[in-house]
XYZ file of C-alpha atoms in Angstrom:
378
model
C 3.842 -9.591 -9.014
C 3.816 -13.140 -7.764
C 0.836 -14.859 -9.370
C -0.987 -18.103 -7.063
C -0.792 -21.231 -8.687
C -4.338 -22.151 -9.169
C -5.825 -19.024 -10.376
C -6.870 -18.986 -13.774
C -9.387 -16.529 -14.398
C -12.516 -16.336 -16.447
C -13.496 -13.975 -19.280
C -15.884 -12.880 -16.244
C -13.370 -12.546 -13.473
C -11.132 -10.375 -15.968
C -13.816 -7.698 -16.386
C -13.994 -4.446 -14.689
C -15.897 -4.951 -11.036
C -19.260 -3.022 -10.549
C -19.200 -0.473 -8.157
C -21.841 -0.235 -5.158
C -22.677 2.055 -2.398
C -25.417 -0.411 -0.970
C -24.094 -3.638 0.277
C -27.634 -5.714 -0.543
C -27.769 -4.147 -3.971
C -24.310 -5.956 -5.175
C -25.921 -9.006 -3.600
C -28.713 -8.933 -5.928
C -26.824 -8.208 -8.896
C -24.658 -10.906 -7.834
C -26.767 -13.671 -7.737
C -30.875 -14.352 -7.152
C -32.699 -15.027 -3.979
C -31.493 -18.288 -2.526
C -28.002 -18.358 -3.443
C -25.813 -19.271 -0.716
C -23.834 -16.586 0.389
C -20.060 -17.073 2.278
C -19.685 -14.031 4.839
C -16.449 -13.156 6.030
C -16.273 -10.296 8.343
C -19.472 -9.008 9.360
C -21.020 -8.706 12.724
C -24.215 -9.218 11.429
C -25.594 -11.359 8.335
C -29.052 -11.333 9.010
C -29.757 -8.675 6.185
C -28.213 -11.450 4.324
C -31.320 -13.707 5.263
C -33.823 -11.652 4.776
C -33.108 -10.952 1.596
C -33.817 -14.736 0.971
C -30.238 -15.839 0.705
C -28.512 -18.896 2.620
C -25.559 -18.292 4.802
C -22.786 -21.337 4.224
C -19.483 -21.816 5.209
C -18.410 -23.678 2.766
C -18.732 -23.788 -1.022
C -20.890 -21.085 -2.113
C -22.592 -19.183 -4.604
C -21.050 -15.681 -3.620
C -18.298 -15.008 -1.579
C -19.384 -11.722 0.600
C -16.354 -9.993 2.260
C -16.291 -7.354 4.465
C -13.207 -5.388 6.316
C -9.747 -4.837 4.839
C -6.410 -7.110 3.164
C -6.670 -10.071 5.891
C -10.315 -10.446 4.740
C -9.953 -9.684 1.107
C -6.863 -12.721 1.398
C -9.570 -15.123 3.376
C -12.154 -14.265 0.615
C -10.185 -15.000 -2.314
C -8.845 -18.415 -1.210
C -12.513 -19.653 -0.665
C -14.545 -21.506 -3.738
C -16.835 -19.505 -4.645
C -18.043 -17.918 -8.303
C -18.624 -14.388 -7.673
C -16.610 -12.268 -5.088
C -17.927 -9.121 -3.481
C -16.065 -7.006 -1.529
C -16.964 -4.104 1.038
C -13.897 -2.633 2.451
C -13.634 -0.571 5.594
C -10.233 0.246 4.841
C -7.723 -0.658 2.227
C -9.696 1.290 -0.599
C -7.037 1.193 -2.950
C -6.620 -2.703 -3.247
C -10.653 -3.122 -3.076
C -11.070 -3.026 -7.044
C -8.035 -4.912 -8.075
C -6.774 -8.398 -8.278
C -3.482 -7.679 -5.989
C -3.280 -7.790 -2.708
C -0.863 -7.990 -0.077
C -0.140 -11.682 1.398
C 2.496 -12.667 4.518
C 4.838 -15.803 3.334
C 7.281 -16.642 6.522
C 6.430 -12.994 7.916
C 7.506 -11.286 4.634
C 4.649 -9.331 2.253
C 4.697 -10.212 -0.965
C 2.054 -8.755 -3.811
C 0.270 -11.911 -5.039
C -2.870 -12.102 -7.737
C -5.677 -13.498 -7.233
C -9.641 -13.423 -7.910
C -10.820 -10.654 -8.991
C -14.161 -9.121 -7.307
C -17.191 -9.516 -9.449
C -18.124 -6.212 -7.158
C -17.178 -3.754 -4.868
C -19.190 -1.808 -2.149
C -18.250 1.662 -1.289
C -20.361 2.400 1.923
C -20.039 5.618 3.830
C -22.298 4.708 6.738
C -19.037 1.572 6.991
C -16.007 2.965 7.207
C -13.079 2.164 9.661
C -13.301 4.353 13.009
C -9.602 5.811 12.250
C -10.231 7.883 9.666
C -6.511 9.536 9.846
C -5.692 5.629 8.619
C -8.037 6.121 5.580
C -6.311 9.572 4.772
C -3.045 7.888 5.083
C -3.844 4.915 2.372
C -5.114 7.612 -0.329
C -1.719 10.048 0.322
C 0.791 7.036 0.394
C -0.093 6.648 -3.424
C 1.072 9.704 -3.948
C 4.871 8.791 -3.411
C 3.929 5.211 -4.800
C 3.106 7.089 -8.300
C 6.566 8.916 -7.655
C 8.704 5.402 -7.289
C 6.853 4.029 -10.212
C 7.748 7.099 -12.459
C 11.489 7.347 -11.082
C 11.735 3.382 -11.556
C 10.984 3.579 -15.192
C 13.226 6.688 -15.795
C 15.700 3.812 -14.233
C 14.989 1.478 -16.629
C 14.718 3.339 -19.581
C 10.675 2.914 -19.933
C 8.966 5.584 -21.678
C 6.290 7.074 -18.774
C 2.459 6.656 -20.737
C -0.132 6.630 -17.420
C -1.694 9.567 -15.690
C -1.841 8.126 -12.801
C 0.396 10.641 -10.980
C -1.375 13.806 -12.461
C -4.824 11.998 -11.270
C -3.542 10.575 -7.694
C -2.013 14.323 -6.920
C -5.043 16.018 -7.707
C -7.158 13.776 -5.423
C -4.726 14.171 -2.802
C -4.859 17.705 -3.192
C -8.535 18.142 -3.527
C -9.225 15.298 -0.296
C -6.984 17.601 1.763
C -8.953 20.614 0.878
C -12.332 18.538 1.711
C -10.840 17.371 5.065
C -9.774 20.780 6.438
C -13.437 22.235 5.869
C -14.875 19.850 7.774
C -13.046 19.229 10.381
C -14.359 17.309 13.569
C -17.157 16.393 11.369
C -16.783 12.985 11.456
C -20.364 11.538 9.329
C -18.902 14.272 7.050
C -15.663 13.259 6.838
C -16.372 9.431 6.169
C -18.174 10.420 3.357
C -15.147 12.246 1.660
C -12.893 9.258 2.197
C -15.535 6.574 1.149
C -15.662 8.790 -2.288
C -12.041 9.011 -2.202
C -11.335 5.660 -1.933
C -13.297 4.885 -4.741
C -11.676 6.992 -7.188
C -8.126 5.309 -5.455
C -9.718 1.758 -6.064
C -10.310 3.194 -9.503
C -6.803 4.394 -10.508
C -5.015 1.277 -8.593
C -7.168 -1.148 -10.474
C -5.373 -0.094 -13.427
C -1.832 -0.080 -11.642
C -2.096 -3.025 -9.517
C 1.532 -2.276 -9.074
C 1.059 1.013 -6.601
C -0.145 -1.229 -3.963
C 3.718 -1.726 -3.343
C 5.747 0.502 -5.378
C 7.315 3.375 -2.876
C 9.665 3.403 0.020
C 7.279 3.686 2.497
C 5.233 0.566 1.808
C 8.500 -1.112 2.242
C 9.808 0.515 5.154
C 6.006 0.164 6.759
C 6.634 -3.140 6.352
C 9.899 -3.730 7.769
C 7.905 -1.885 10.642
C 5.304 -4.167 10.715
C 8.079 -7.302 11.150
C 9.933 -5.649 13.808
C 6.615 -4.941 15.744
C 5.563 -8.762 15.221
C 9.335 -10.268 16.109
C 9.053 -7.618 19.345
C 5.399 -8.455 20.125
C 4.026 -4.935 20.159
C 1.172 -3.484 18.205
C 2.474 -1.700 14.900
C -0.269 0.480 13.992
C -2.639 0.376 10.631
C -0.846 0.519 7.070
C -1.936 3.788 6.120
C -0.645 5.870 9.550
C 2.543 3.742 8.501
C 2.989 4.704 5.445
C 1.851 8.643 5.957
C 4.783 8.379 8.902
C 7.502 6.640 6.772
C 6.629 8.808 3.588
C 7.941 11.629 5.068
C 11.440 9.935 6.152
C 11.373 8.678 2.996
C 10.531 11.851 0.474
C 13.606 13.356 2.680
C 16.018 10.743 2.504
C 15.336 11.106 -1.774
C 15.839 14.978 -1.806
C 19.146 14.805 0.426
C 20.262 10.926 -1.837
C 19.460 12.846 -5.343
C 21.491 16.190 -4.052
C 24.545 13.992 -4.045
C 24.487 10.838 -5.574
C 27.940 9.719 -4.962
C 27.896 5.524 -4.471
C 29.631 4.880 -1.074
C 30.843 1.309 -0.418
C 28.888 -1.303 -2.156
C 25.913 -3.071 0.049
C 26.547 -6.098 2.405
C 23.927 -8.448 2.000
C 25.287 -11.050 4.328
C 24.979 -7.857 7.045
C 21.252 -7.683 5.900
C 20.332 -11.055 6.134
C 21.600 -11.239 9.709
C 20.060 -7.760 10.472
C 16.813 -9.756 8.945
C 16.602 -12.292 11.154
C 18.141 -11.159 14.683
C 16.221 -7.693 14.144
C 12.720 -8.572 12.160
C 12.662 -12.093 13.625
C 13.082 -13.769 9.611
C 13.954 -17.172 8.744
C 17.388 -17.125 7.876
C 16.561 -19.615 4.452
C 13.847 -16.907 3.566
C 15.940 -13.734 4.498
C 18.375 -15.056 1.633
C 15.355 -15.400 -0.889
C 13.850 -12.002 0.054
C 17.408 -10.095 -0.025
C 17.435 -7.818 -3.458
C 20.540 -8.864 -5.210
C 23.810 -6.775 -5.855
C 23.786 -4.863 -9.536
C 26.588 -5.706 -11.643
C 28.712 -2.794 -12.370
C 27.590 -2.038 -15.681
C 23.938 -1.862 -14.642
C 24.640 0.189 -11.317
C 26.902 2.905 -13.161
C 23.514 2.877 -16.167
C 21.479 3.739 -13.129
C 23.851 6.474 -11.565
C 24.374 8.096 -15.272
C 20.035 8.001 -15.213
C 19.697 9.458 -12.082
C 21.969 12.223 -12.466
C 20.551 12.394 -16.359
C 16.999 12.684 -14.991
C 17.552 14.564 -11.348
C 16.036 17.571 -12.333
C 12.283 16.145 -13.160
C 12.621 13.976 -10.074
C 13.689 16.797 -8.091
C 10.928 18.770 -9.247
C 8.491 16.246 -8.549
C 9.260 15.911 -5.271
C 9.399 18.930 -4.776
C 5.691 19.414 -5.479
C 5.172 15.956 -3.429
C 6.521 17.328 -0.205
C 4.154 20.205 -0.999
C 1.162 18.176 -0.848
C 2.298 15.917 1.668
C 3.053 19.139 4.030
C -0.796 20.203 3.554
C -1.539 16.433 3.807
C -0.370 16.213 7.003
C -1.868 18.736 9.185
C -5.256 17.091 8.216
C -3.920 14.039 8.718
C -2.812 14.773 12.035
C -6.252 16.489 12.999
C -8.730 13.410 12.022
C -7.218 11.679 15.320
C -9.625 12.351 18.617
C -6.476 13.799 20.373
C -4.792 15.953 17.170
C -1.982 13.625 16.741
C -0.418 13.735 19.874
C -0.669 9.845 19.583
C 1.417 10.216 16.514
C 4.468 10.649 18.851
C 4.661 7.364 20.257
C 3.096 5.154 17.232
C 6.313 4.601 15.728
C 9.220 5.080 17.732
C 11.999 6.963 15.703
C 14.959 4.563 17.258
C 13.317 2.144 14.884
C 12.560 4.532 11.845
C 16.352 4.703 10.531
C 16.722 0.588 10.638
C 13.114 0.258 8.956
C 14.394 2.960 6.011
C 17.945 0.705 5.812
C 16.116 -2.864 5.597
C 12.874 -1.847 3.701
C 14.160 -3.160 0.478
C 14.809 -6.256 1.820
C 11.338 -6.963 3.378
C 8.657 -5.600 0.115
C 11.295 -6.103 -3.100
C 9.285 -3.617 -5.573
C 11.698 -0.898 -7.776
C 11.047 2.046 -5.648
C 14.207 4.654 -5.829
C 14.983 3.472 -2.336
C 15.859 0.245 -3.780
C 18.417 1.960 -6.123
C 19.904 3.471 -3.428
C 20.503 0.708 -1.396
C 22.674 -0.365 -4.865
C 24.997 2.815 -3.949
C 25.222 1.974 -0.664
C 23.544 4.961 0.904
C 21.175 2.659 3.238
C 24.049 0.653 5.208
C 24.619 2.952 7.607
C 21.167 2.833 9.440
C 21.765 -1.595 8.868
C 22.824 -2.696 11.952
């Protein structure tokens, strides 16, 4: 995780954030009446005034940010002393110094302020609700990568965080499907899921962008932007590319034979005709080639370890099966959308350059090592 230059944080910023359901109560926990207040992303700031605050727009008392990661990246570059944030979407970041920032059209994970606070609002929550599924399942194969990646290098595994993300996916699902086409209903069940998300991310900053998918949504995302069409919100991504992901891993650990060795200088062309990149940062971004020694450690690991992995995605694709017939169901039409938000021409070249765009030790970066990705690099 890329750290920004200037943050140095306080004995305050490094404490846990306080959790909110009512946006006006984290203000006044914040700071008294007649603070000035810096709102980013709200329609509306006149419960701000009211309350006896002043609205600036530039230095401020409290930094007041509402929406998802383009917000939360606007907010934390402001001065300000306290930070409050009420996402809409992207739960899982909400609680967390990390977030997501573009450099020259590539993602990379960054740190920066943490929020003094964090509103969880149910009457608030993004209109695509499938989306808000979709974040809380993707860190279900994040928690996968992050195990699998220390079984790679030879890390002993100490956090729950699997056990606890599988059993909220598994008990959100269950929520979901009993009250289906209840939509105040079902915003209530995310908005509490989110929280516990926020919760278990804030201690593993490093789920934001540890699986395949994240980095395969965000090859997506570049090809959309280099092709000028709209690329859909992260979490429909990354509930799509999860499942060409979890089955690329069960068919790559069945036989994992290295074919011929990667060809980077393929990549960084594929980079830049294909996702639009600048050829100097395409050559910064591109993961580098193991040395023998360390590729043929990983192989003897992942044959060493196949069985737990294999097990564990087995019960992955298990959820993610359940996972999806809700997920498909929170859309107005069922899903038949789903059919044309990402078109599968574009899947296979996403999968092959995903390592490339989000660098992060997911197994799919291991098995672009054996070579297994160049076929879909074109």
């Amino acid at each position: 995780m890329s750290m920004d230059s200037d943050y140095n944080p306080t004995a305050e910023q490094c404490a846990r954030p306080l959790f909110f359901a009512d946006p006006l109560a984290a203000l006044k926990a914040a700071a008294p009446a007649g603070s000035s207040v810096y709102a980013i992303g709200f329609d509306n700031t006149d419960f701000i005034l009211r309350a006896g605050y002043r609205i600036t727009d530039g230095e401020c008392d409290v930094c007041f940010a509402r929406g998802g990661n383009a917000e939360f990246f606007s907010a934390r570059r402001t001065a300000h002393k306290k930070l409050i944030l009420l996402p809409t979407h992207d739960y899982p970041a909400a609680a967390c110094e990390a977030y997501r920032a573009e450099v020259k059209s590539f993602a990379v994970l960054c740190a920066g302020k943490k929020p003094y606070a964090v509103v969880f609002d149910e009457t608030d929550a993004h209109v695509n609700h499938a989306s808000l599924f979709g974040e809380i399942v993707a860190l279900d194969l994040a928690a996968f990568d992050a195990e699998a990646s220390a079984r790679m290098a030879g890390r002993r595994i100490v956090s729950d965080a699997a056990g606890r993300i599988a059993k909220l996916v598994t008990e959100l699902t269950a929520e979901l499907k009993n009250i289906e086409k209840d939509v105040a209903a079902q915003a209530k069940a995310l908005v509490d899921a989110g929280r516990k998300a926020a919760e278990i991310v804030m201690d593993r900053p490093e789920l934001l962008c540890s699986s395949g998918a994240a980095q395969a949504a965000e090859a997506y995302r570049m090809l959309c932007a280099a092709e000028q069409r709209q690329s859909g919100m992260r979490g429909e991504l990354e509930m799509i590319f999860g499942a060409y992901v979890t089955d690329f891993y069960i068919k790559s650990l069945s036989a994992v034979q290295p074919d011929f060795p990667p060809d980077n200088n393929k990549r960084i062309d594929s980079l830049t005709s294909n996702l639009g990149a600048d050829v100097r940062r395409a050559c910064i971004h591109v993961t580098p080639i193991y040395p023998p020694q360390r590729l043929m450690l990983c192989e003897y690991r992942i044959k060493e370890f196949r069985g737990e992995l294999m097990r564990a995605l087995t019960k992955l694709v298990r959820r993610r099966s359940e996972a999806w017939q809700v997920f498909k169901r929170l859309y107005p039409d069922d899903g038949y959308c789903l059919k044309t938000l990402v078109d599968k021409t574009d899947a296979p070249l996403c999968v092959g350059l995903a390592p490339d765009v989000f660098n992060c030790d997911s197994l799919l970066s291991f098995l672009k090592q054996t070579g297994k990705l160049e076929k879909y690099v074109i």
